Amino acid sequence: MTSSRPYLLRALWDWITDNGMTPHLLVDATVDGTAVPDAFVEQGKITLNVGPTAVQGLELGDEYVSFSARFAGSPMDVFVPQTAVMAIYARENGQGMMFGSEPGPDPDPGPGDGPPDDGDDTGDGGEGGDEAPRRKGGPSLTVVK
């Protein structure tokens, strides 16, 4: 499937602006292909005002966000890959969404990438009954009757 991030980003931008608030993006400036004003990057991140009155030519594309804006009076074209967008929120109240990393396609898992082998070849995970096997450190499901 394609990434849901660009769709959510566009929807949240509309929601924030429709409510008369100012959308801001939190961006990971260390992602390859990101073009933002380096003078405003702090700890590898930058917050960008992407409100309709702050930017020109805003494009919330499937692969990137781009616009023109002024930073300390100097014009700049900004380019942010969608994978670098960490959050979108309203400046006035902080409502919005943080984006986590999305799983990418993994057509050929390498050794050790599958579920742990418990050494039992019976196919029931080595545990009797209707319960799913428990793995260390991860979630598990249990059949409730």
GROMACS .gro file of N, CA and C in nm:
model
  435
    1MET      N    1   0.084  -0.119   0.000
    1MET     CA    2   0.000   0.000   0.000
    1MET      C    3   0.088   0.125   0.000
    2THR      N    4   0.032   0.232  -0.050
    2THR     CA    5   0.103   0.359  -0.045
    2THR      C    6   0.096   0.417   0.095
    3SER      N    7   0.182   0.510   0.123
    3SER     CA    8   0.187   0.574   0.254
    3SER      C    9   0.060   0.653   0.280
    4SER      N   10   0.012   0.648   0.404
    4SER     CA   11  -0.106   0.727   0.442
    4SER      C   12  -0.066   0.869   0.482
    5ARG      N   13   0.063   0.894   0.504
    5ARG     CA   14   0.109   1.024   0.553
    5ARG      C   15   0.065   1.141   0.466
    6PRO      N   16   0.082   1.139   0.333
    6PRO     CA   17   0.041   1.256   0.254
    6PRO      C   18  -0.109   1.283   0.262
    7TYR      N   19  -0.189   1.179   0.271
    7TYR     CA   20  -0.334   1.195   0.279
    7TYR      C   21  -0.373   1.257   0.414
    8LEU      N   22  -0.313   1.206   0.520
    8LEU     CA   23  -0.341   1.260   0.653
    8LEU      C   24  -0.290   1.404   0.664
    9LEU      N   25  -0.174   1.431   0.608
    9LEU     CA   26  -0.117   1.565   0.612
    9LEU      C   27  -0.210   1.666   0.545
   10ARG      N   28  -0.260   1.632   0.426
   10ARG     CA   29  -0.351   1.722   0.354
   10ARG      C   30  -0.481   1.742   0.432
   11ALA      N   31  -0.535   1.633   0.486
   11ALA     CA   32  -0.661   1.642   0.562
   11ALA      C   33  -0.644   1.727   0.687
   12LEU      N   34  -0.535   1.708   0.759
   12LEU     CA   35  -0.512   1.785   0.880
   12LEU      C   36  -0.482   1.932   0.849
   13TRP      N   37  -0.411   1.959   0.740
   13TRP     CA   38  -0.388   2.098   0.698
   13TRP      C   39  -0.521   2.167   0.673
   14ASP      N   40  -0.612   2.099   0.600
   14ASP     CA   41  -0.745   2.155   0.574
   14ASP      C   42  -0.822   2.177   0.704
   15TRP      N   43  -0.819   2.079   0.792
   15TRP     CA   44  -0.891   2.088   0.919
   15TRP      C   45  -0.841   2.205   1.003
   16ILE      N   46  -0.711   2.220   1.011
   16ILE     CA   47  -0.652   2.329   1.091
   16ILE      C   48  -0.689   2.464   1.032
   17THR      N   49  -0.673   2.480   0.901
   17THR     CA   50  -0.702   2.610   0.838
   17THR      C   51  -0.852   2.639   0.837
   18ASP      N   52  -0.935   2.536   0.818
   18ASP     CA   53  -1.081   2.556   0.821
   18ASP      C   54  -1.128   2.608   0.957
   19ASN      N   55  -1.053   2.576   1.062
   19ASN     CA   56  -1.086   2.622   1.196
   19ASN      C   57  -1.017   2.753   1.233
   20GLY      N   58  -0.960   2.820   1.132
   20GLY     CA   59  -0.900   2.951   1.153
   20GLY      C   60  -0.769   2.948   1.230
   21MET      N   61  -0.702   2.836   1.231
   21MET     CA   62  -0.576   2.823   1.303
   21MET      C   63  -0.459   2.815   1.205
   22THR      N   64  -0.338   2.815   1.260
   22THR     CA   65  -0.216   2.819   1.179
   22THR      C   66  -0.145   2.684   1.181
   23PRO      N   67  -0.138   2.615   1.066
   23PRO     CA   68  -0.070   2.485   1.063
   23PRO      C   69   0.082   2.500   1.065
   24HIS      N   70   0.145   2.419   1.147
   24HIS     CA   71   0.291   2.414   1.154
   24HIS      C   72   0.334   2.270   1.130
   25LEU      N   73   0.448   2.255   1.063
   25LEU     CA   74   0.507   2.123   1.041
   25LEU      C   75   0.632   2.110   1.127
   26LEU      N   76   0.649   1.996   1.191
   26LEU     CA   77   0.775   1.962   1.256
   26LEU      C   78   0.847   1.870   1.160
   27VAL      N   79   0.970   1.909   1.122
   27VAL     CA   80   1.044   1.840   1.016
   27VAL      C   81   1.178   1.792   1.068
   28ASP      N   82   1.215   1.669   1.030
   28ASP     CA   83   1.348   1.615   1.056
   28ASP      C   84   1.439   1.665   0.944
   29ALA      N   85   1.520   1.764   0.975
   29ALA     CA   86   1.604   1.828   0.874
   29ALA      C   87   1.723   1.742   0.832
   30THR      N   88   1.744   1.627   0.896
   30THR     CA   89   1.856   1.540   0.862
   30THR      C   90   1.822   1.440   0.752
   31VAL      N   91   1.695   1.431   0.713
   31VAL     CA   92   1.654   1.337   0.607
   31VAL      C   93   1.709   1.386   0.474
   32ASP      N   94   1.768   1.292   0.398
   32ASP     CA   95   1.824   1.327   0.266
   32ASP      C   96   1.718   1.392   0.179
   33GLY      N   97   1.758   1.498   0.109
   33GLY     CA   98   1.670   1.567   0.017
   33GLY      C   99   1.594   1.682   0.080
   34THR      N  100   1.608   1.702   0.211
   34THR     CA  101   1.539   1.812   0.278
   34THR      C  102   1.614   1.942   0.255
   35ALA      N  103   1.542   2.044   0.206
   35ALA     CA  104   1.601   2.176   0.183
   35ALA      C  105   1.524   2.277   0.267
   36VAL      N  106   1.581   2.311   0.383
   36VAL     CA  107   1.522   2.408   0.475
   36VAL      C  108   1.633   2.505   0.517
   37PRO      N  109   1.598   2.622   0.572
   37PRO     CA  110   1.702   2.716   0.614
   37PRO      C  111   1.781   2.661   0.734
   38ASP      N  112   1.908   2.632   0.712
   38ASP     CA  113   1.993   2.572   0.815
   38ASP      C  114   2.004   2.657   0.941
   39ALA      N  115   1.993   2.788   0.928
   39ALA     CA  116   2.008   2.877   1.043
   39ALA      C  117   1.899   2.856   1.148
   40PHE      N  118   1.788   2.796   1.109
   40PHE     CA  119   1.676   2.777   1.200
   40PHE      C  120   1.660   2.633   1.247
   41VAL      N  121   1.753   2.547   1.209
   41VAL     CA  122   1.748   2.406   1.250
   41VAL      C  123   1.810   2.394   1.389
   42GLU      N  124   1.736   2.329   1.479
   42GLU     CA  125   1.784   2.304   1.614
   42GLU      C  126   1.774   2.156   1.644
   43GLN      N  127   1.884   2.096   1.683
   43GLN     CA  128   1.892   1.953   1.715
   43GLN      C  129   1.835   1.867   1.602
   44GLY      N  130   1.864   1.908   1.479
   44GLY     CA  131   1.824   1.831   1.361
   44GLY      C  132   1.679   1.849   1.321
   45LYS      N  133   1.606   1.939   1.388
   45LYS     CA  134   1.464   1.957   1.358
   45LYS      C  135   1.435   2.105   1.333
   46ILE      N  136   1.328   2.129   1.259
   46ILE     CA  137   1.283   2.265   1.233
   46ILE      C  138   1.130   2.265   1.232
   47THR      N  139   1.073   2.373   1.283
   47THR     CA  140   0.928   2.392   1.279
   47THR      C  141   0.898   2.497   1.172
   48LEU      N  142   0.808   2.464   1.081
   48LEU     CA  143   0.776   2.551   0.969
   48LEU      C  144   0.629   2.591   0.974
   49ASN      N  145   0.604   2.721   0.964
   49ASN     CA  146   0.469   2.773   0.953
   49ASN      C  147   0.426   2.753   0.808
   50VAL      N  148   0.324   2.672   0.784
   50VAL     CA  149   0.277   2.647   0.648
   50VAL      C  150   0.136   2.701   0.630
   51GLY      N  151   0.103   2.805   0.706
   51GLY     CA  152  -0.027   2.870   0.692
   51GLY      C  153  -0.038   2.942   0.559
   52PRO      N  154  -0.160   2.963   0.513
   52PRO     CA  155  -0.181   3.026   0.382
   52PRO      C  156  -0.121   3.166   0.370
   53THR      N  157  -0.109   3.239   0.478
   53THR     CA  158  -0.052   3.373   0.470
   53THR      C  159   0.099   3.375   0.487
   54ALA      N  160   0.157   3.261   0.526
   54ALA     CA  161   0.301   3.255   0.551
   54ALA      C  162   0.382   3.201   0.434
   55VAL      N  163   0.317   3.126   0.346
   55VAL     CA  164   0.390   3.062   0.236
   55VAL      C  165   0.323   3.092   0.103
   56GLN      N  166   0.399   3.071  -0.004
   56GLN     CA  167   0.346   3.085  -0.139
   56GLN      C  168   0.369   2.954  -0.213
   57GLY      N  169   0.273   2.916  -0.293
   57GLY     CA  170   0.288   2.798  -0.377
   57GLY      C  171   0.299   2.668  -0.298
   58LEU      N  172   0.225   2.657  -0.189
   58LEU     CA  173   0.231   2.535  -0.107
   58LEU      C  174   0.181   2.416  -0.187
   59GLU      N  175   0.262   2.311  -0.190
   59GLU     CA  176   0.223   2.186  -0.253
   59GLU      C  177   0.242   2.073  -0.154
   60LEU      N  178   0.132   2.011  -0.116
   60LEU     CA  179   0.136   1.896  -0.025
   60LEU      C  180   0.123   1.771  -0.111
   61GLY      N  181   0.232   1.734  -0.176
   61GLY     CA  182   0.232   1.623  -0.271
   61GLY      C  183   0.242   1.488  -0.204
   62ASP      N  184   0.233   1.384  -0.285
   62ASP     CA  185   0.242   1.247  -0.233
   62ASP      C  186   0.383   1.213  -0.187
   63GLU      N  187   0.485   1.274  -0.246
   63GLU     CA  188   0.624   1.243  -0.214
   63GLU      C  189   0.695   1.354  -0.137
   64TYR      N  190   0.641   1.475  -0.142
   64TYR     CA  191   0.713   1.588  -0.081
   64TYR      C  192   0.616   1.702  -0.046
   65VAL      N  193   0.665   1.793   0.035
   65VAL     CA  194   0.599   1.920   0.064
   65VAL      C  195   0.693   2.029   0.012
   66SER      N  196   0.640   2.123  -0.064
   66SER     CA  197   0.725   2.231  -0.113
   66SER      C  198   0.649   2.363  -0.108
   67PHE      N  199   0.724   2.471  -0.089
   67PHE     CA  200   0.667   2.605  -0.088
   67PHE      C  201   0.780   2.706  -0.090
   68SER      N  202   0.743   2.832  -0.109
   68SER     CA  203   0.838   2.944  -0.100
   68SER      C  204   0.798   3.027   0.021
   69ALA      N  205   0.897   3.077   0.092
   69ALA     CA  206   0.870   3.160   0.210
   69ALA      C  207   0.991   3.249   0.236
   70ARG      N  208   0.973   3.343   0.327
   70ARG     CA  209   1.083   3.431   0.369
   70ARG      C  210   1.127   3.390   0.507
   71PHE      N  211   1.257   3.382   0.523
   71PHE     CA  212   1.318   3.351   0.653
   71PHE      C  213   1.415   3.463   0.684
   72ALA      N  214   1.387   3.537   0.792
   72ALA     CA  215   1.466   3.655   0.830
   72ALA      C  216   1.479   3.751   0.711
   73GLY      N  217   1.370   3.765   0.634
   73GLY     CA  218   1.366   3.858   0.523
   73GLY      C  219   1.420   3.806   0.392
   74SER      N  220   1.482   3.688   0.393
   74SER     CA  221   1.539   3.631   0.270
   74SER      C  222   1.446   3.524   0.213
   75PRO      N  223   1.414   3.533   0.083
   75PRO     CA  224   1.327   3.432   0.022
   75PRO      C  225   1.400   3.298   0.007
   76MET      N  226   1.324   3.191   0.019
   76MET     CA  227   1.382   3.057   0.004
   76MET      C  228   1.276   2.961  -0.045
   77ASP      N  229   1.317   2.870  -0.132
   77ASP     CA  230   1.231   2.759  -0.173
   77ASP      C  231   1.259   2.643  -0.078
   78VAL      N  232   1.153   2.593  -0.015
   78VAL     CA  233   1.165   2.485   0.082
   78VAL      C  234   1.116   2.356   0.018
   79PHE      N  235   1.189   2.248   0.043
   79PHE     CA  236   1.153   2.117  -0.009
   79PHE      C  237   1.170   2.016   0.103
   80VAL      N  238   1.062   1.944   0.135
   80VAL     CA  239   1.065   1.848   0.245
   80VAL      C  240   1.005   1.716   0.197
   81PRO      N  241   1.085   1.609   0.192
   81PRO     CA  242   1.027   1.478   0.160
   81PRO      C  243   0.921   1.439   0.264
   82GLN      N  244   0.818   1.372   0.222
   82GLN     CA  245   0.712   1.332   0.316
   82GLN      C  246   0.768   1.252   0.433
   83THR      N  247   0.873   1.174   0.410
   83THR     CA  248   0.930   1.094   0.518
   83THR      C  249   0.995   1.179   0.626
   84ALA      N  250   1.024   1.306   0.595
   84ALA     CA  251   1.086   1.395   0.692
   84ALA      C  252   0.983   1.468   0.779
   85VAL      N  253   0.856   1.464   0.740
   85VAL     CA  254   0.751   1.530   0.817
   85VAL      C  255   0.722   1.446   0.941
   86MET      N  256   0.748   1.504   1.058
   86MET     CA  257   0.728   1.432   1.184
   86MET      C  258   0.592   1.461   1.247
   87ALA      N  259   0.537   1.580   1.220
   87ALA     CA  260   0.408   1.617   1.279
   87ALA      C  261   0.349   1.737   1.206
   88ILE      N  262   0.218   1.750   1.217
   88ILE     CA  263   0.148   1.872   1.177
   88ILE      C  264   0.055   1.907   1.293
   89TYR      N  265   0.054   2.035   1.330
   89TYR     CA  266  -0.028   2.076   1.444
   89TYR      C  267  -0.066   2.223   1.431
   90ALA      N  268  -0.169   2.263   1.505
   90ALA     CA  269  -0.212   2.402   1.508
   90ALA      C  270  -0.128   2.477   1.611
   91ARG      N  271  -0.070   2.588   1.570
   91ARG     CA  272   0.014   2.668   1.659
   91ARG      C  273  -0.063   2.713   1.782
   92GLU      N  274  -0.189   2.749   1.764
   92GLU     CA  275  -0.267   2.810   1.871
   92GLU      C  276  -0.302   2.715   1.985
   93ASN      N  277  -0.325   2.587   1.955
   93ASN     CA  278  -0.366   2.495   2.062
   93ASN      C  279  -0.290   2.361   2.063
   94GLY      N  280  -0.200   2.341   1.968
   94GLY     CA  281  -0.119   2.221   1.965
   94GLY      C  282  -0.189   2.097   1.912
   95GLN      N  283  -0.316   2.108   1.871
   95GLN     CA  284  -0.387   1.991   1.820
   95GLN      C  285  -0.336   1.955   1.681
   96GLY      N  286  -0.320   1.826   1.659
   96GLY     CA  287  -0.271   1.779   1.531
   96GLY      C  288  -0.232   1.633   1.541
   97MET      N  289  -0.127   1.594   1.471
   97MET     CA  290  -0.087   1.454   1.469
   97MET      C  291   0.064   1.440   1.453
   98MET      N  292   0.120   1.348   1.532
   98MET     CA  293   0.259   1.306   1.515
   98MET      C  294   0.257   1.186   1.421
   99PHE      N  295   0.357   1.178   1.336
   99PHE     CA  296   0.367   1.065   1.244
   99PHE      C  297   0.480   0.974   1.289
  100GLY      N  298   0.453   0.845   1.295
  100GLY     CA  299   0.557   0.748   1.326
  100GLY      C  300   0.618   0.698   1.196
  101SER      N  301   0.714   0.611   1.208
  101SER     CA  302   0.771   0.554   1.086
  101SER      C  303   0.675   0.448   1.034
  102GLU      N  304   0.659   0.447   0.903
  102GLU     CA  305   0.571   0.350   0.841
  102GLU      C  306   0.653   0.235   0.790
  103PRO      N  307   0.600   0.114   0.805
  103PRO     CA  308   0.676   0.000   0.754
  103PRO      C  309   0.684   0.004   0.603
  104GLY      N  310   0.801  -0.028   0.552
  104GLY     CA  311   0.820  -0.032   0.408
  104GLY      C  312   0.811  -0.175   0.359
  105PRO      N  313   0.804  -0.192   0.229
  105PRO     CA  314   0.798  -0.328   0.176
  105PRO      C  315   0.928  -0.402   0.203
  106ASP      N  316   0.919  -0.527   0.239
  106ASP     CA  317   1.036  -0.610   0.264
  106ASP      C  318   1.018  -0.740   0.187
  107PRO      N  319   1.049  -0.737   0.056
  107PRO     CA  320   1.019  -0.851  -0.029
  107PRO      C  321   1.101  -0.975   0.004
  108ASP      N  322   1.219  -0.962   0.061
  108ASP     CA  323   1.304  -1.078   0.087
  108ASP      C  324   1.362  -1.068   0.227
  109PRO      N  325   1.285  -1.114   0.328
  109PRO     CA  326   1.338  -1.105   0.464
  109PRO      C  327   1.463  -1.190   0.479
  110GLY      N  328   1.562  -1.135   0.545
  110GLY     CA  329   1.686  -1.205   0.568
  110GLY      C  330   1.675  -1.299   0.686
  111PRO      N  331   1.783  -1.375   0.713
  111PRO     CA  332   1.780  -1.465   0.826
  111PRO      C  333   1.762  -1.387   0.956
  112GLY      N  334   1.680  -1.441   1.043
  112GLY     CA  335   1.658  -1.377   1.172
  112GLY      C  336   1.548  -1.272   1.167
  113ASP      N  337   1.488  -1.247   1.049
  113ASP     CA  338   1.383  -1.146   1.040
  113ASP      C  339   1.245  -1.203   1.066
  114GLY      N  340   1.232  -1.334   1.071
  114GLY     CA  341   1.102  -1.397   1.093
  114GLY      C  342   1.074  -1.415   1.241
  115PRO      N  343   0.963  -1.482   1.273
  115PRO     CA  344   0.930  -1.506   1.413
  115PRO      C  345   1.032  -1.600   1.476
  116PRO      N  346   1.051  -1.590   1.607
  116PRO     CA  347   1.149  -1.676   1.671
  116PRO      C  348   1.110  -1.822   1.663
  117ASP      N  349   1.209  -1.908   1.647
  117ASP     CA  350   1.187  -2.052   1.640
  117ASP      C  351   1.204  -2.109   1.779
  118ASP      N  352   1.099  -2.174   1.830
  118ASP     CA  353   1.108  -2.229   1.965
  118ASP      C  354   1.156  -2.375   1.965
  119GLY      N  355   1.190  -2.426   1.846
  119GLY     CA  356   1.244  -2.560   1.836
  119GLY      C  357   1.138  -2.669   1.834
  120ASP      N  358   1.011  -2.636   1.841
  120ASP     CA  359   0.903  -2.733   1.841
  120ASP      C  360   0.844  -2.738   1.702
  121ASP      N  361   0.847  -2.854   1.637
  121ASP     CA  362   0.798  -2.866   1.501
  121ASP      C  363   0.653  -2.909   1.494
  122THR      N  364   0.579  -2.902   1.604
  122THR     CA  365   0.440  -2.946   1.603
  122THR      C  366   0.348  -2.843   1.541
  123GLY      N  367   0.395  -2.721   1.524
  123GLY     CA  368   0.314  -2.619   1.462
  123GLY      C  369   0.223  -2.546   1.560
  124ASP      N  370   0.223  -2.585   1.687
  124ASP     CA  371   0.137  -2.515   1.782
  124ASP      C  372   0.216  -2.423   1.873
  125GLY      N  373   0.341  -2.394   1.837
  125GLY     CA  374   0.421  -2.301   1.915
  125GLY      C  375   0.472  -2.360   2.044
  126GLY      N  376   0.455  -2.492   2.061
  126GLY     CA  377   0.508  -2.556   2.181
  126GLY      C  378   0.419  -2.539   2.303
  127GLU      N  379   0.303  -2.477   2.286
  127GLU     CA  380   0.214  -2.458   2.399
  127GLU      C  381   0.082  -2.523   2.363
  128GLY      N  382   0.024  -2.592   2.456
  128GLY     CA  383  -0.103  -2.659   2.431
  128GLY      C  384  -0.219  -2.563   2.441
  129GLY      N  385  -0.338  -2.613   2.407
  129GLY     CA  386  -0.457  -2.532   2.422
  129GLY      C  387  -0.477  -2.436   2.306
  130ASP      N  388  -0.564  -2.338   2.331
  130ASP     CA  389  -0.601  -2.243   2.227
  130ASP      C  390  -0.527  -2.111   2.238
  131GLU      N  391  -0.425  -2.102   2.321
  131GLU     CA  392  -0.356  -1.976   2.339
  131GLU      C  393  -0.246  -1.960   2.234
  132ALA      N  394  -0.228  -1.837   2.190
  132ALA     CA  395  -0.120  -1.806   2.097
  132ALA      C  396   0.012  -1.806   2.176
  133PRO      N  397   0.123  -1.843   2.112
  133PRO     CA  398   0.250  -1.842   2.183
  133PRO      C  399   0.289  -1.700   2.223
  134ARG      N  400   0.352  -1.686   2.338
  134ARG     CA  401   0.395  -1.555   2.387
  134ARG      C  402   0.539  -1.533   2.345
  135ARG      N  403   0.567  -1.414   2.298
  135ARG     CA  404   0.703  -1.376   2.261
  135ARG      C  405   0.751  -1.270   2.356
  136LYS      N  406   0.880  -1.275   2.386
  136LYS     CA  407   0.937  -1.176   2.476
  136LYS      C  408   0.932  -1.038   2.414
  137GLY      N  409   0.890  -0.937   2.492
  137GLY     CA  410   0.898  -0.798   2.451
  137GLY      C  411   0.794  -0.752   2.351
  138GLY      N  412   0.705  -0.838   2.303
  138GLY     CA  413   0.608  -0.794   2.205
  138GLY      C  414   0.467  -0.825   2.250
  139PRO      N  415   0.370  -0.772   2.179
  139PRO     CA  416   0.232  -0.799   2.214
  139PRO      C  417   0.195  -0.942   2.183
  140SER      N  418   0.094  -0.992   2.249
  140SER     CA  419   0.046  -1.126   2.221
  140SER      C  420  -0.104  -1.128   2.229
  141LEU      N  421  -0.165  -1.223   2.165
  141LEU     CA  422  -0.310  -1.238   2.166
  141LEU      C  423  -0.345  -1.366   2.240
  142THR      N  424  -0.453  -1.364   2.312
  142THR     CA  425  -0.500  -1.480   2.384
  142THR      C  426  -0.646  -1.501   2.348
  143VAL      N  427  -0.685  -1.627   2.321
  143VAL     CA  428  -0.822  -1.659   2.290
  143VAL      C  429  -0.902  -1.654   2.421
  144VAL      N  430  -1.009  -1.574   2.419
  144VAL     CA  431  -1.096  -1.563   2.536
  144VAL      C  432  -1.225  -1.636   2.503
  145LYS      N  433  -1.263  -1.729   2.590
  145LYS     CA  434  -1.386  -1.807   2.565
  145LYS      C  435  -1.497  -1.764   2.655
   0.00000   0.00000   0.00000
